[in-house]
Amino acid sequence: MKTIFITGASSGIGRATVNHFAERGWNVVATMRSPEQETEFITIDNVLVLRLDVEKEDTIQTALAEAIQRFGKIDVLLNNAGYGTMGLIEVATDEQIRRQFEVNVFGLIHMTKAMLPHFRSNQEGMLINISSMGGKVTFPTMSLYHSSKFAVEGFSESVSYELASQNIKVKLIEPGAINTDFGGRSMEFFFNDALEDYKPFTTAFLGKLGEMEKQPSYASPPEIVAETIYQAATDGTSQFRYVVGEDAKMLIHMKENTNEEEYLTNIAQHFS
Ligand SMILES: NC(=O)c1ccc[n+]([C@@H]2O[C@H](COP(=O)([O-])OP(=O)(O)OC[C@H]3O[C@@H](n4cnc5c(N)ncnc54)[C@H](OP(=O)(O)O)[C@@H]3O)[C@@H](O)[C@H]2O)c1
């Protein structure tokens, strides 16, 4: 029986992944910031619910120790916890800027570092990081989120070389728009109407975004990401990247196969 350790398991992609692996007989360590609010997972035998905030090193260490004590061995770490930011960089506070990286980048790196001694002592392991199509392509007003996910991409690629020497595989998931709480409670906005100079730009951008979000095909269900994570964990291949969703496939393909200036102009025009 294999074990997966998941961060950000309270909702969305993390939650769907807990269910997907548990239904297939895996032990699942479902970590979250507020485990006292969890009512469903605590009733499932092979799911262990633990407190973990990726910004708090002590909660990482405690959760890991408890998980190893309960299941003996962890086979896969899924770094999923994360949130988004949207707004004008001139308006973002230093705290908002740093926190985007504290959670999406440093939290992921700290979690990974904490897990590696266990993987090394097992002489095997797998690290699956949730990036985003936003780790490959960019949209206006999401500079902090995109730069955090570009960092996750670079970290994952580079660390894969040294971890291969320890029989630890690294995989990266790049979902497109997924129907979760991400655009709601997991999105921090910083726009400021007082900055008149940006007004035409932000009004046009937010209008286009609103139109896009109304389209029924805008977002895929989180279960398709869970299914892809399961495939990544079990397919036995050395495939590194898994792109999820038609929007992500189309945009990444377009970026990789179009002249860069032309591509950036297309995106700018799309949102203006
Ligand atoms: N939805 C999309 O369109 C989309 C697309 C591409 C990539 N992604 C990525 O997918 C991942 C999951 O997002 P989602 O779409 O499933 O959104 P979600 O439903 O809002 O889930 C986000 C999860 O991250 C957790 N989290 C936030 N900060 C945390 C922290 N400091 N420590 C531990 N957990 C923390 C949240 O926990 P709480 O319940 O405690 O807030 C929640 O469980 C993120 O990395 C996101 O960037 C999402």
PDB file of C-alpha atoms and ligand atoms in Angstrom:
ATOM      1  CA  MET A   1       0.000   0.000   0.000  1.00  0.00           C
ATOM      2  CA  LYS A   2       1.494   3.308  -1.084  1.00  0.00           C
ATOM      3  CA  THR A   3       1.230   6.662   0.682  1.00  0.00           C
ATOM      4  CA  ILE A   4       0.865  10.179  -0.708  1.00  0.00           C
ATOM      5  CA  PHE A   5       1.398  13.316   1.406  1.00  0.00           C
ATOM      6  CA  ILE A   6      -0.608  16.330   0.150  1.00  0.00           C
ATOM      7  CA  THR A   7      -0.408  20.015   1.098  1.00  0.00           C
ATOM      8  CA  GLY A   8      -3.455  22.283   0.721  1.00  0.00           C
ATOM      9  CA  ALA A   9      -5.850  19.324   0.951  1.00  0.00           C
ATOM     10  CA  SER A  10      -8.802  21.307   2.341  1.00  0.00           C
ATOM     11  CA  SER A  11     -10.265  22.256  -1.030  1.00  0.00           C
ATOM     12  CA  GLY A  12     -10.062  22.252  -4.820  1.00  0.00           C
ATOM     13  CA  ILE A  13      -7.325  20.227  -6.479  1.00  0.00           C
ATOM     14  CA  GLY A  14      -5.872  19.014  -3.169  1.00  0.00           C
ATOM     15  CA  ARG A  15      -9.254  17.800  -1.972  1.00  0.00           C
ATOM     16  CA  ALA A  16     -10.084  16.022  -5.252  1.00  0.00           C
ATOM     17  CA  THR A  17      -6.659  14.353  -5.133  1.00  0.00           C
ATOM     18  CA  VAL A  18      -7.219  13.044  -1.598  1.00  0.00           C
ATOM     19  CA  ASN A  19     -10.443  11.397  -2.778  1.00  0.00           C
ATOM     20  CA  HIS A  20      -8.909  10.060  -6.007  1.00  0.00           C
ATOM     21  CA  PHE A  21      -5.971   8.331  -4.290  1.00  0.00           C
ATOM     22  CA  ALA A  22      -7.986   7.124  -1.272  1.00  0.00           C
ATOM     23  CA  GLU A  23     -10.569   5.510  -3.589  1.00  0.00           C
ATOM     24  CA  ARG A  24      -7.727   3.643  -5.304  1.00  0.00           C
ATOM     25  CA  GLY A  25      -6.456   2.146  -2.037  1.00  0.00           C
ATOM     26  CA  TRP A  26      -3.616   4.550  -1.273  1.00  0.00           C
ATOM     27  CA  ASN A  27      -2.918   5.860   2.204  1.00  0.00           C
ATOM     28  CA  VAL A  28      -3.353   9.619   2.069  1.00  0.00           C
ATOM     29  CA  VAL A  29      -1.921  12.241   4.399  1.00  0.00           C
ATOM     30  CA  ALA A  30      -4.305  15.165   3.888  1.00  0.00           C
ATOM     31  CA  THR A  31      -2.623  18.225   5.359  1.00  0.00           C
ATOM     32  CA  MET A  32      -4.347  21.572   5.799  1.00  0.00           C
ATOM     33  CA  ARG A  33      -4.167  24.768   7.812  1.00  0.00           C
ATOM     34  CA  SER A  34      -7.436  24.193   9.687  1.00  0.00           C
ATOM     35  CA  PRO A  35      -7.914  20.435  10.234  1.00  0.00           C
ATOM     36  CA  GLU A  36     -10.494  21.128  12.964  1.00  0.00           C
ATOM     37  CA  GLN A  37     -12.892  22.163  10.172  1.00  0.00           C
ATOM     38  CA  GLU A  38     -12.554  18.886   8.273  1.00  0.00           C
ATOM     39  CA  THR A  39     -15.541  16.588   8.643  1.00  0.00           C
ATOM     40  CA  GLU A  40     -15.367  14.213   5.651  1.00  0.00           C
ATOM     41  CA  PHE A  41     -11.772  12.949   5.508  1.00  0.00           C
ATOM     42  CA  ILE A  42     -11.657  12.104   9.222  1.00  0.00           C
ATOM     43  CA  THR A  43     -14.221   9.364   8.532  1.00  0.00           C
ATOM     44  CA  ILE A  44     -12.045   7.607   5.919  1.00  0.00           C
ATOM     45  CA  ASP A  45      -9.741   4.904   7.350  1.00  0.00           C
ATOM     46  CA  ASN A  46      -6.820   5.322   4.976  1.00  0.00           C
ATOM     47  CA  VAL A  47      -6.815   9.144   5.203  1.00  0.00           C
ATOM     48  CA  LEU A  48      -4.868  10.899   7.955  1.00  0.00           C
ATOM     49  CA  VAL A  49      -5.788  14.558   8.445  1.00  0.00           C
ATOM     50  CA  LEU A  50      -2.999  16.748   9.843  1.00  0.00           C
ATOM     51  CA  ARG A  51      -2.351  20.446  10.436  1.00  0.00           C
ATOM     52  CA  LEU A  52       0.224  21.978   8.114  1.00  0.00           C
ATOM     53  CA  ASP A  53       0.805  25.558   7.078  1.00  0.00           C
ATOM     54  CA  VAL A  54       3.623  25.768   4.519  1.00  0.00           C
ATOM     55  CA  GLU A  55       4.623  29.121   6.018  1.00  0.00           C
ATOM     56  CA  LYS A  56       5.244  27.481   9.415  1.00  0.00           C
ATOM     57  CA  GLU A  57       8.253  25.188   9.522  1.00  0.00           C
ATOM     58  CA  ASP A  58       7.251  23.638  12.880  1.00  0.00           C
ATOM     59  CA  THR A  59       3.928  22.432  11.394  1.00  0.00           C
ATOM     60  CA  ILE A  60       5.784  20.858   8.453  1.00  0.00           C
ATOM     61  CA  GLN A  61       8.123  18.925  10.774  1.00  0.00           C
ATOM     62  CA  THR A  62       5.335  17.814  13.132  1.00  0.00           C
ATOM     63  CA  ALA A  63       3.025  16.666  10.331  1.00  0.00           C
ATOM     64  CA  LEU A  64       5.807  14.752   8.629  1.00  0.00           C
ATOM     65  CA  ALA A  65       6.788  12.948  11.850  1.00  0.00           C
ATOM     66  CA  GLU A  66       3.149  12.006  12.540  1.00  0.00           C
ATOM     67  CA  ALA A  67       2.622  10.777   8.984  1.00  0.00           C
ATOM     68  CA  ILE A  68       5.722   8.577   9.074  1.00  0.00           C
ATOM     69  CA  GLN A  69       4.719   7.232  12.475  1.00  0.00           C
ATOM     70  CA  ARG A  70       1.256   6.281  11.157  1.00  0.00           C
ATOM     71  CA  PHE A  71       2.099   4.899   7.709  1.00  0.00           C
ATOM     72  CA  GLY A  72       5.806   4.020   8.007  1.00  0.00           C
ATOM     73  CA  LYS A  73       6.733   5.189   4.543  1.00  0.00           C
ATOM     74  CA  ILE A  74       5.754   8.073   2.285  1.00  0.00           C
ATOM     75  CA  ASP A  75       6.068   7.408  -1.434  1.00  0.00           C
ATOM     76  CA  VAL A  76       4.870  10.657  -3.009  1.00  0.00           C
ATOM     77  CA  LEU A  77       4.878  14.287  -1.875  1.00  0.00           C
ATOM     78  CA  LEU A  78       2.327  16.509  -3.627  1.00  0.00           C
ATOM     79  CA  ASN A  79       3.193  20.190  -3.201  1.00  0.00           C
ATOM     80  CA  ASN A  80      -0.204  21.693  -3.984  1.00  0.00           C
ATOM     81  CA  ALA A  81      -0.795  24.518  -1.452  1.00  0.00           C
ATOM     82  CA  GLY A  82      -0.854  27.877  -3.142  1.00  0.00           C
ATOM     83  CA  TYR A  83      -2.868  30.975  -3.923  1.00  0.00           C
ATOM     84  CA  GLY A  84      -3.005  33.743  -6.519  1.00  0.00           C
ATOM     85  CA  THR A  85      -2.673  37.495  -6.644  1.00  0.00           C
ATOM     86  CA  MET A  86      -4.037  39.889  -9.216  1.00  0.00           C
ATOM     87  CA  GLY A  87      -3.456  43.624  -9.445  1.00  0.00           C
ATOM     88  CA  LEU A  88      -1.119  46.440 -10.285  1.00  0.00           C
ATOM     89  CA  ILE A  89       2.421  45.973  -9.055  1.00  0.00           C
ATOM     90  CA  GLU A  90       2.573  49.655  -8.054  1.00  0.00           C
ATOM     91  CA  VAL A  91      -0.241  49.008  -5.597  1.00  0.00           C
ATOM     92  CA  ALA A  92       1.075  45.759  -4.090  1.00  0.00           C
ATOM     93  CA  THR A  93       2.526  46.128  -0.612  1.00  0.00           C
ATOM     94  CA  ASP A  94       5.848  44.604   0.304  1.00  0.00           C
ATOM     95  CA  GLU A  95       3.994  42.158   2.547  1.00  0.00           C
ATOM     96  CA  GLN A  96       1.718  41.058  -0.323  1.00  0.00           C
ATOM     97  CA  ILE A  97       4.710  40.588  -2.612  1.00  0.00           C
ATOM     98  CA  ARG A  98       6.664  38.560  -0.091  1.00  0.00           C
ATOM     99  CA  ARG A  99       3.718  36.431   0.990  1.00  0.00           C
ATOM    100  CA  GLN A 100       3.051  35.284  -2.591  1.00  0.00           C
ATOM    101  CA  PHE A 101       6.555  33.859  -2.633  1.00  0.00           C
ATOM    102  CA  GLU A 102       6.475  32.656   0.990  1.00  0.00           C
ATOM    103  CA  VAL A 103       3.574  30.336   0.202  1.00  0.00           C
ATOM    104  CA  ASN A 104       3.975  29.382  -3.460  1.00  0.00           C
ATOM    105  CA  VAL A 105       7.777  29.160  -3.587  1.00  0.00           C
ATOM    106  CA  PHE A 106       9.513  29.095  -0.188  1.00  0.00           C
ATOM    107  CA  GLY A 107       6.747  26.975   1.359  1.00  0.00           C
ATOM    108  CA  LEU A 108       7.117  24.447  -1.438  1.00  0.00           C
ATOM    109  CA  ILE A 109      10.907  24.423  -1.101  1.00  0.00           C
ATOM    110  CA  HIS A 110      10.789  24.052   2.708  1.00  0.00           C
ATOM    111  CA  MET A 111       8.270  21.200   2.414  1.00  0.00           C
ATOM    112  CA  THR A 112      10.468  19.486  -0.157  1.00  0.00           C
ATOM    113  CA  LYS A 113      13.623  19.876   1.943  1.00  0.00           C
ATOM    114  CA  ALA A 114      11.836  18.427   4.967  1.00  0.00           C
ATOM    115  CA  MET A 115      10.744  15.347   2.979  1.00  0.00           C
ATOM    116  CA  LEU A 116      14.041  14.560   1.257  1.00  0.00           C
ATOM    117  CA  PRO A 117      15.844  12.812   4.144  1.00  0.00           C
ATOM    118  CA  HIS A 118      12.898  10.385   4.384  1.00  0.00           C
ATOM    119  CA  PHE A 119      12.930   9.696   0.623  1.00  0.00           C
ATOM    120  CA  ARG A 120      16.705   9.251   0.715  1.00  0.00           C
ATOM    121  CA  SER A 121      16.533   6.768   3.580  1.00  0.00           C
ATOM    122  CA  ASN A 122      13.928   4.805   1.564  1.00  0.00           C
ATOM    123  CA  GLN A 123      16.239   5.029  -1.467  1.00  0.00           C
ATOM    124  CA  GLU A 124      13.226   6.157  -3.503  1.00  0.00           C
ATOM    125  CA  GLY A 125      10.494   8.766  -3.651  1.00  0.00           C
ATOM    126  CA  MET A 126       8.532  11.081  -5.898  1.00  0.00           C
ATOM    127  CA  LEU A 127       7.998  14.811  -5.738  1.00  0.00           C
ATOM    128  CA  ILE A 128       5.014  16.182  -7.669  1.00  0.00           C
ATOM    129  CA  ASN A 129       4.752  19.962  -7.795  1.00  0.00           C
ATOM    130  CA  ILE A 130       1.634  21.837  -8.836  1.00  0.00           C
ATOM    131  CA  SER A 131       2.726  24.593 -11.149  1.00  0.00           C
ATOM    132  CA  SER A 132       0.213  26.076 -13.593  1.00  0.00           C
ATOM    133  CA  MET A 133      -0.125  26.998 -17.231  1.00  0.00           C
ATOM    134  CA  GLY A 134       0.789  30.277 -15.522  1.00  0.00           C
ATOM    135  CA  GLY A 135       4.271  28.834 -15.034  1.00  0.00           C
ATOM    136  CA  LYS A 136       4.706  28.873 -18.804  1.00  0.00           C
ATOM    137  CA  VAL A 137       2.470  31.673 -20.119  1.00  0.00           C
ATOM    138  CA  THR A 138       1.391  34.980 -18.574  1.00  0.00           C
ATOM    139  CA  PHE A 139      -1.721  37.132 -18.314  1.00  0.00           C
ATOM    140  CA  PRO A 140      -1.856  40.823 -17.411  1.00  0.00           C
ATOM    141  CA  THR A 141      -1.956  41.870 -13.722  1.00  0.00           C
ATOM    142  CA  MET A 142      -0.716  38.527 -12.396  1.00  0.00           C
ATOM    143  CA  SER A 143       2.989  39.301 -12.321  1.00  0.00           C
ATOM    144  CA  LEU A 144       3.520  38.016  -8.776  1.00  0.00           C
ATOM    145  CA  TYR A 145       1.598  34.792  -9.272  1.00  0.00           C
ATOM    146  CA  HIS A 146       3.317  34.083 -12.588  1.00  0.00           C
ATOM    147  CA  SER A 147       6.770  34.816 -11.234  1.00  0.00           C
ATOM    148  CA  SER A 148       6.080  32.472  -8.293  1.00  0.00           C
ATOM    149  CA  LYS A 149       5.027  29.672 -10.663  1.00  0.00           C
ATOM    150  CA  PHE A 150       7.957  30.354 -13.034  1.00  0.00           C
ATOM    151  CA  ALA A 151      10.116  29.887  -9.923  1.00  0.00           C
ATOM    152  CA  VAL A 152       8.404  26.572  -9.170  1.00  0.00           C
ATOM    153  CA  GLU A 153       9.179  25.471 -12.742  1.00  0.00           C
ATOM    154  CA  GLY A 154      12.862  26.400 -12.492  1.00  0.00           C
ATOM    155  CA  PHE A 155      13.236  24.871  -9.042  1.00  0.00           C
ATOM    156  CA  SER A 156      11.573  21.614 -10.105  1.00  0.00           C
ATOM    157  CA  GLU A 157      13.615  21.256 -13.291  1.00  0.00           C
ATOM    158  CA  SER A 158      16.951  21.944 -11.659  1.00  0.00           C
ATOM    159  CA  VAL A 159      16.408  19.900  -8.504  1.00  0.00           C
ATOM    160  CA  SER A 160      15.352  16.910 -10.612  1.00  0.00           C
ATOM    161  CA  TYR A 161      18.991  16.352 -11.650  1.00  0.00           C
ATOM    162  CA  GLU A 162      20.381  15.954  -8.128  1.00  0.00           C
ATOM    163  CA  LEU A 163      17.350  13.988  -6.934  1.00  0.00           C
ATOM    164  CA  ALA A 164      17.615  11.515  -9.829  1.00  0.00           C
ATOM    165  CA  SER A 165      20.975  10.524  -8.305  1.00  0.00           C
ATOM    166  CA  GLN A 166      18.991   9.466  -5.185  1.00  0.00           C
ATOM    167  CA  ASN A 167      16.290   7.580  -7.141  1.00  0.00           C
ATOM    168  CA  ILE A 168      13.799  10.391  -6.405  1.00  0.00           C
ATOM    169  CA  LYS A 169      11.630  11.414  -9.367  1.00  0.00           C
ATOM    170  CA  VAL A 170      10.335  14.943  -9.878  1.00  0.00           C
ATOM    171  CA  LYS A 171       7.161  15.722 -11.818  1.00  0.00           C
ATOM    172  CA  LEU A 172       5.380  18.944 -12.630  1.00  0.00           C
ATOM    173  CA  ILE A 173       1.658  19.458 -13.191  1.00  0.00           C
ATOM    174  CA  GLU A 174       0.543  22.456 -15.279  1.00  0.00           C
ATOM    175  CA  PRO A 175      -3.230  22.901 -14.993  1.00  0.00           C
ATOM    176  CA  GLY A 176      -5.178  25.451 -17.000  1.00  0.00           C
ATOM    177  CA  ALA A 177      -8.212  27.165 -15.455  1.00  0.00           C
ATOM    178  CA  ILE A 178      -9.738  24.780 -12.902  1.00  0.00           C
ATOM    179  CA  ASN A 179     -13.093  25.158 -11.211  1.00  0.00           C
ATOM    180  CA  THR A 180     -12.034  25.590  -7.549  1.00  0.00           C
ATOM    181  CA  ASP A 181     -11.971  28.331  -4.891  1.00  0.00           C
ATOM    182  CA  PHE A 182      -8.816  29.666  -6.513  1.00  0.00           C
ATOM    183  CA  GLY A 183     -10.447  32.683  -8.208  1.00  0.00           C
ATOM    184  CA  GLY A 184     -12.464  33.412  -5.032  1.00  0.00           C
ATOM    185  CA  ARG A 185     -11.007  32.979  -1.567  1.00  0.00           C
ATOM    186  CA  SER A 186      -7.577  31.981  -2.919  1.00  0.00           C
ATOM    187  CA  MET A 187      -7.150  35.152  -4.993  1.00  0.00           C
ATOM    188  CA  GLU A 188      -5.914  38.378  -3.462  1.00  0.00           C
ATOM    189  CA  PHE A 189      -6.709  41.517  -5.480  1.00  0.00           C
ATOM    190  CA  PHE A 190      -4.858  44.832  -5.413  1.00  0.00           C
ATOM    191  CA  PHE A 191      -6.249  47.403  -7.798  1.00  0.00           C
ATOM    192  CA  ASN A 192      -6.502  51.070  -6.880  1.00  0.00           C
ATOM    193  CA  ASP A 193      -8.844  53.428  -8.693  1.00  0.00           C
ATOM    194  CA  ALA A 194      -6.788  56.381  -7.451  1.00  0.00           C
ATOM    195  CA  LEU A 195      -4.134  55.486 -10.014  1.00  0.00           C
ATOM    196  CA  GLU A 196      -6.015  57.156 -12.877  1.00  0.00           C
ATOM    197  CA  ASP A 197      -3.281  56.448 -15.418  1.00  0.00           C
ATOM    198  CA  TYR A 198      -4.029  52.716 -15.309  1.00  0.00           C
ATOM    199  CA  LYS A 199      -7.806  53.058 -15.390  1.00  0.00           C
ATOM    200  CA  PRO A 200      -8.384  52.420 -19.129  1.00  0.00           C
ATOM    201  CA  PHE A 201      -6.084  49.399 -18.935  1.00  0.00           C
ATOM    202  CA  THR A 202      -7.636  47.847 -15.820  1.00  0.00           C
ATOM    203  CA  THR A 203     -11.222  48.534 -16.944  1.00  0.00           C
ATOM    204  CA  ALA A 204     -10.599  46.815 -20.289  1.00  0.00           C
ATOM    205  CA  PHE A 205      -8.725  43.935 -18.660  1.00  0.00           C
ATOM    206  CA  LEU A 206     -11.317  43.243 -15.960  1.00  0.00           C
ATOM    207  CA  GLY A 207     -14.109  43.480 -18.547  1.00  0.00           C
ATOM    208  CA  LYS A 208     -12.447  40.869 -20.786  1.00  0.00           C
ATOM    209  CA  LEU A 209     -11.704  38.636 -17.816  1.00  0.00           C
ATOM    210  CA  GLY A 210     -15.357  38.808 -16.745  1.00  0.00           C
ATOM    211  CA  GLU A 211     -16.465  37.811 -20.261  1.00  0.00           C
ATOM    212  CA  MET A 212     -14.023  34.878 -20.327  1.00  0.00           C
ATOM    213  CA  GLU A 213     -15.152  33.621 -16.922  1.00  0.00           C
ATOM    214  CA  LYS A 214     -18.781  33.539 -18.073  1.00  0.00           C
ATOM    215  CA  GLN A 215     -18.035  31.033 -20.823  1.00  0.00           C
ATOM    216  CA  PRO A 216     -19.259  27.563 -19.799  1.00  0.00           C
ATOM    217  CA  SER A 217     -16.053  25.914 -21.004  1.00  0.00           C
ATOM    218  CA  TYR A 218     -13.860  28.350 -19.033  1.00  0.00           C
ATOM    219  CA  ALA A 219     -12.705  25.992 -16.291  1.00  0.00           C
ATOM    220  CA  SER A 220     -12.173  22.231 -16.019  1.00  0.00           C
ATOM    221  CA  PRO A 221     -13.196  20.228 -12.937  1.00  0.00           C
ATOM    222  CA  PRO A 222     -10.486  19.567 -10.298  1.00  0.00           C
ATOM    223  CA  GLU A 223     -11.000  15.824 -10.745  1.00  0.00           C
ATOM    224  CA  ILE A 224      -9.171  15.918 -14.092  1.00  0.00           C
ATOM    225  CA  VAL A 225      -6.127  17.336 -12.312  1.00  0.00           C
ATOM    226  CA  ALA A 226      -6.410  14.619  -9.637  1.00  0.00           C
ATOM    227  CA  GLU A 227      -6.553  11.997 -12.377  1.00  0.00           C
ATOM    228  CA  THR A 228      -3.430  13.443 -14.006  1.00  0.00           C
ATOM    229  CA  ILE A 229      -1.596  13.511 -10.659  1.00  0.00           C
ATOM    230  CA  TYR A 230      -2.523   9.839 -10.227  1.00  0.00           C
ATOM    231  CA  GLN A 231      -1.186   9.107 -13.709  1.00  0.00           C
ATOM    232  CA  ALA A 232       2.052  10.948 -12.903  1.00  0.00           C
ATOM    233  CA  ALA A 233       2.445   8.969  -9.662  1.00  0.00           C
ATOM    234  CA  THR A 234       1.777   5.572 -11.225  1.00  0.00           C
ATOM    235  CA  ASP A 235       2.694   5.566 -14.930  1.00  0.00           C
ATOM    236  CA  GLY A 236       6.248   4.354 -14.277  1.00  0.00           C
ATOM    237  CA  THR A 237       7.653   6.744 -16.892  1.00  0.00           C
ATOM    238  CA  SER A 238      10.160   9.524 -16.544  1.00  0.00           C
ATOM    239  CA  GLN A 239       7.738  12.055 -18.072  1.00  0.00           C
ATOM    240  CA  PHE A 240       8.440  15.354 -16.308  1.00  0.00           C
ATOM    241  CA  ARG A 241       5.592  17.697 -17.343  1.00  0.00           C
ATOM    242  CA  TYR A 242       1.855  17.016 -17.382  1.00  0.00           C
ATOM    243  CA  VAL A 243      -0.314  19.745 -18.913  1.00  0.00           C
ATOM    244  CA  VAL A 244      -3.995  19.566 -17.855  1.00  0.00           C
ATOM    245  CA  GLY A 245      -6.923  21.178 -19.690  1.00  0.00           C
ATOM    246  CA  GLU A 246      -7.470  22.198 -23.302  1.00  0.00           C
ATOM    247  CA  ASP A 247      -6.860  25.894 -22.506  1.00  0.00           C
ATOM    248  CA  ALA A 248      -3.444  25.128 -21.043  1.00  0.00           C
ATOM    249  CA  LYS A 249      -2.489  22.848 -23.948  1.00  0.00           C
ATOM    250  CA  MET A 250      -3.576  25.438 -26.506  1.00  0.00           C
ATOM    251  CA  LEU A 251      -1.864  28.441 -24.880  1.00  0.00           C
ATOM    252  CA  ILE A 252       1.415  26.669 -24.126  1.00  0.00           C
ATOM    253  CA  HIS A 253       1.488  25.289 -27.671  1.00  0.00           C
ATOM    254  CA  MET A 254       0.799  28.753 -29.059  1.00  0.00           C
ATOM    255  CA  LYS A 255       3.588  30.330 -27.018  1.00  0.00           C
ATOM    256  CA  GLU A 256       6.090  27.666 -27.958  1.00  0.00           C
ATOM    257  CA  ASN A 257       5.233  27.795 -31.642  1.00  0.00           C
ATOM    258  CA  THR A 258       4.731  31.498 -32.316  1.00  0.00           C
ATOM    259  CA  ASN A 259       7.190  34.311 -32.721  1.00  0.00           C
ATOM    260  CA  GLU A 260       7.533  35.772 -29.209  1.00  0.00           C
ATOM    261  CA  GLU A 261       6.660  39.400 -30.041  1.00  0.00           C
ATOM    262  CA  GLU A 262       3.655  38.251 -32.038  1.00  0.00           C
ATOM    263  CA  TYR A 263       2.512  36.031 -29.183  1.00  0.00           C
ATOM    264  CA  LEU A 264       2.827  38.789 -26.542  1.00  0.00           C
ATOM    265  CA  THR A 265       0.980  41.236 -28.798  1.00  0.00           C
ATOM    266  CA  ASN A 266      -1.843  38.703 -29.237  1.00  0.00           C
ATOM    267  CA  ILE A 267      -2.244  38.318 -25.469  1.00  0.00           C
ATOM    268  CA  ALA A 268      -2.145  42.091 -24.919  1.00  0.00           C
ATOM    269  CA  GLN A 269      -4.759  42.635 -27.643  1.00  0.00           C
ATOM    270  CA  HIS A 270      -6.952  39.860 -26.278  1.00  0.00           C
ATOM    271  CA  PHE A 271      -7.255  41.683 -22.946  1.00  0.00           C
ATOM    272  CA  SER A 272      -7.526  45.253 -24.231  1.00  0.00           C
TER     273      SER A 272
HETATM  274  N1  LIG B   1      -7.700  26.687  -9.935  1.00  0.00           N
HETATM  275  C1  LIG B   1      -6.926  26.973 -10.949  1.00  0.00           C
HETATM  276  O1  LIG B   1      -7.362  27.538 -11.970  1.00  0.00           O
HETATM  277  C2  LIG B   1      -5.460  26.602 -10.904  1.00  0.00           C
HETATM  278  C3  LIG B   1      -4.768  26.524 -12.123  1.00  0.00           C
HETATM  279  C4  LIG B   1      -3.426  26.192 -12.113  1.00  0.00           C
HETATM  280  C5  LIG B   1      -2.784  25.921 -10.911  1.00  0.00           C
HETATM  281  N2  LIG B   1      -3.476  25.997  -9.742  1.00  0.00           N
HETATM  282  C6  LIG B   1      -2.751  25.707  -8.498  1.00  0.00           C
HETATM  283  O2  LIG B   1      -3.385  24.650  -7.824  1.00  0.00           O
HETATM  284  C7  LIG B   1      -3.074  24.711  -6.434  1.00  0.00           C
HETATM  285  C8  LIG B   1      -4.336  24.497  -5.627  1.00  0.00           C
HETATM  286  O3  LIG B   1      -5.268  25.529  -5.897  1.00  0.00           O
HETATM  287  P1  LIG B   1      -6.818  25.262  -6.095  1.00  0.00           P
HETATM  288  O4  LIG B   1      -7.184  25.683  -7.455  1.00  0.00           O
HETATM  289  O5  LIG B   1      -7.168  23.894  -5.657  1.00  0.00           O
HETATM  290  O6  LIG B   1      -7.445  26.376  -5.114  1.00  0.00           O
HETATM  291  P2  LIG B   1      -8.139  26.227  -3.685  1.00  0.00           P
HETATM  292  O7  LIG B   1      -9.305  25.330  -3.782  1.00  0.00           O
HETATM  293  O8  LIG B   1      -8.371  27.611  -3.219  1.00  0.00           O
HETATM  294  O9  LIG B   1      -7.031  25.520  -2.796  1.00  0.00           O
HETATM  295  C9  LIG B   1      -5.877  26.167  -2.346  1.00  0.00           C
HETATM  296  C10 LIG B   1      -5.351  25.372  -1.186  1.00  0.00           C
HETATM  297  O10 LIG B   1      -4.087  25.903  -0.775  1.00  0.00           O
HETATM  298  C11 LIG B   1      -4.134  26.005   0.629  1.00  0.00           C
HETATM  299  N3  LIG B   1      -3.205  26.987   1.165  1.00  0.00           N
HETATM  300  C12 LIG B   1      -3.103  28.302   0.903  1.00  0.00           C
HETATM  301  N4  LIG B   1      -2.116  28.834   1.638  1.00  0.00           N
HETATM  302  C13 LIG B   1      -1.589  27.841   2.376  1.00  0.00           C
HETATM  303  C14 LIG B   1      -0.556  27.741   3.339  1.00  0.00           C
HETATM  304  N5  LIG B   1       0.156  28.801   3.732  1.00  0.00           N
HETATM  305  N6  LIG B   1      -0.266  26.519   3.871  1.00  0.00           N
HETATM  306  C15 LIG B   1      -0.981  25.439   3.533  1.00  0.00           C
HETATM  307  N7  LIG B   1      -1.987  25.469   2.657  1.00  0.00           N
HETATM  308  C16 LIG B   1      -2.283  26.658   2.093  1.00  0.00           C
HETATM  309  C17 LIG B   1      -5.571  26.371   0.964  1.00  0.00           C
HETATM  310  O11 LIG B   1      -5.813  26.082   2.313  1.00  0.00           O
HETATM  311  P3  LIG B   1      -6.882  26.839   3.242  1.00  0.00           P
HETATM  312  O12 LIG B   1      -8.144  26.054   3.108  1.00  0.00           O
HETATM  313  O13 LIG B   1      -6.301  26.763   4.599  1.00  0.00           O
HETATM  314  O14 LIG B   1      -7.003  28.252   2.719  1.00  0.00           O
HETATM  315  C18 LIG B   1      -6.297  25.426   0.016  1.00  0.00           C
HETATM  316  O15 LIG B   1      -6.389  24.135   0.540  1.00  0.00           O
HETATM  317  C19 LIG B   1      -2.383  26.059  -6.211  1.00  0.00           C
HETATM  318  O16 LIG B   1      -0.992  25.859  -6.116  1.00  0.00           O
HETATM  319  C20 LIG B   1      -2.724  26.833  -7.476  1.00  0.00           C
HETATM  320  O17 LIG B   1      -1.745  27.786  -7.780  1.00  0.00           O
HETATM  321  C21 LIG B   1      -4.809  26.322  -9.706  1.00  0.00           C
END
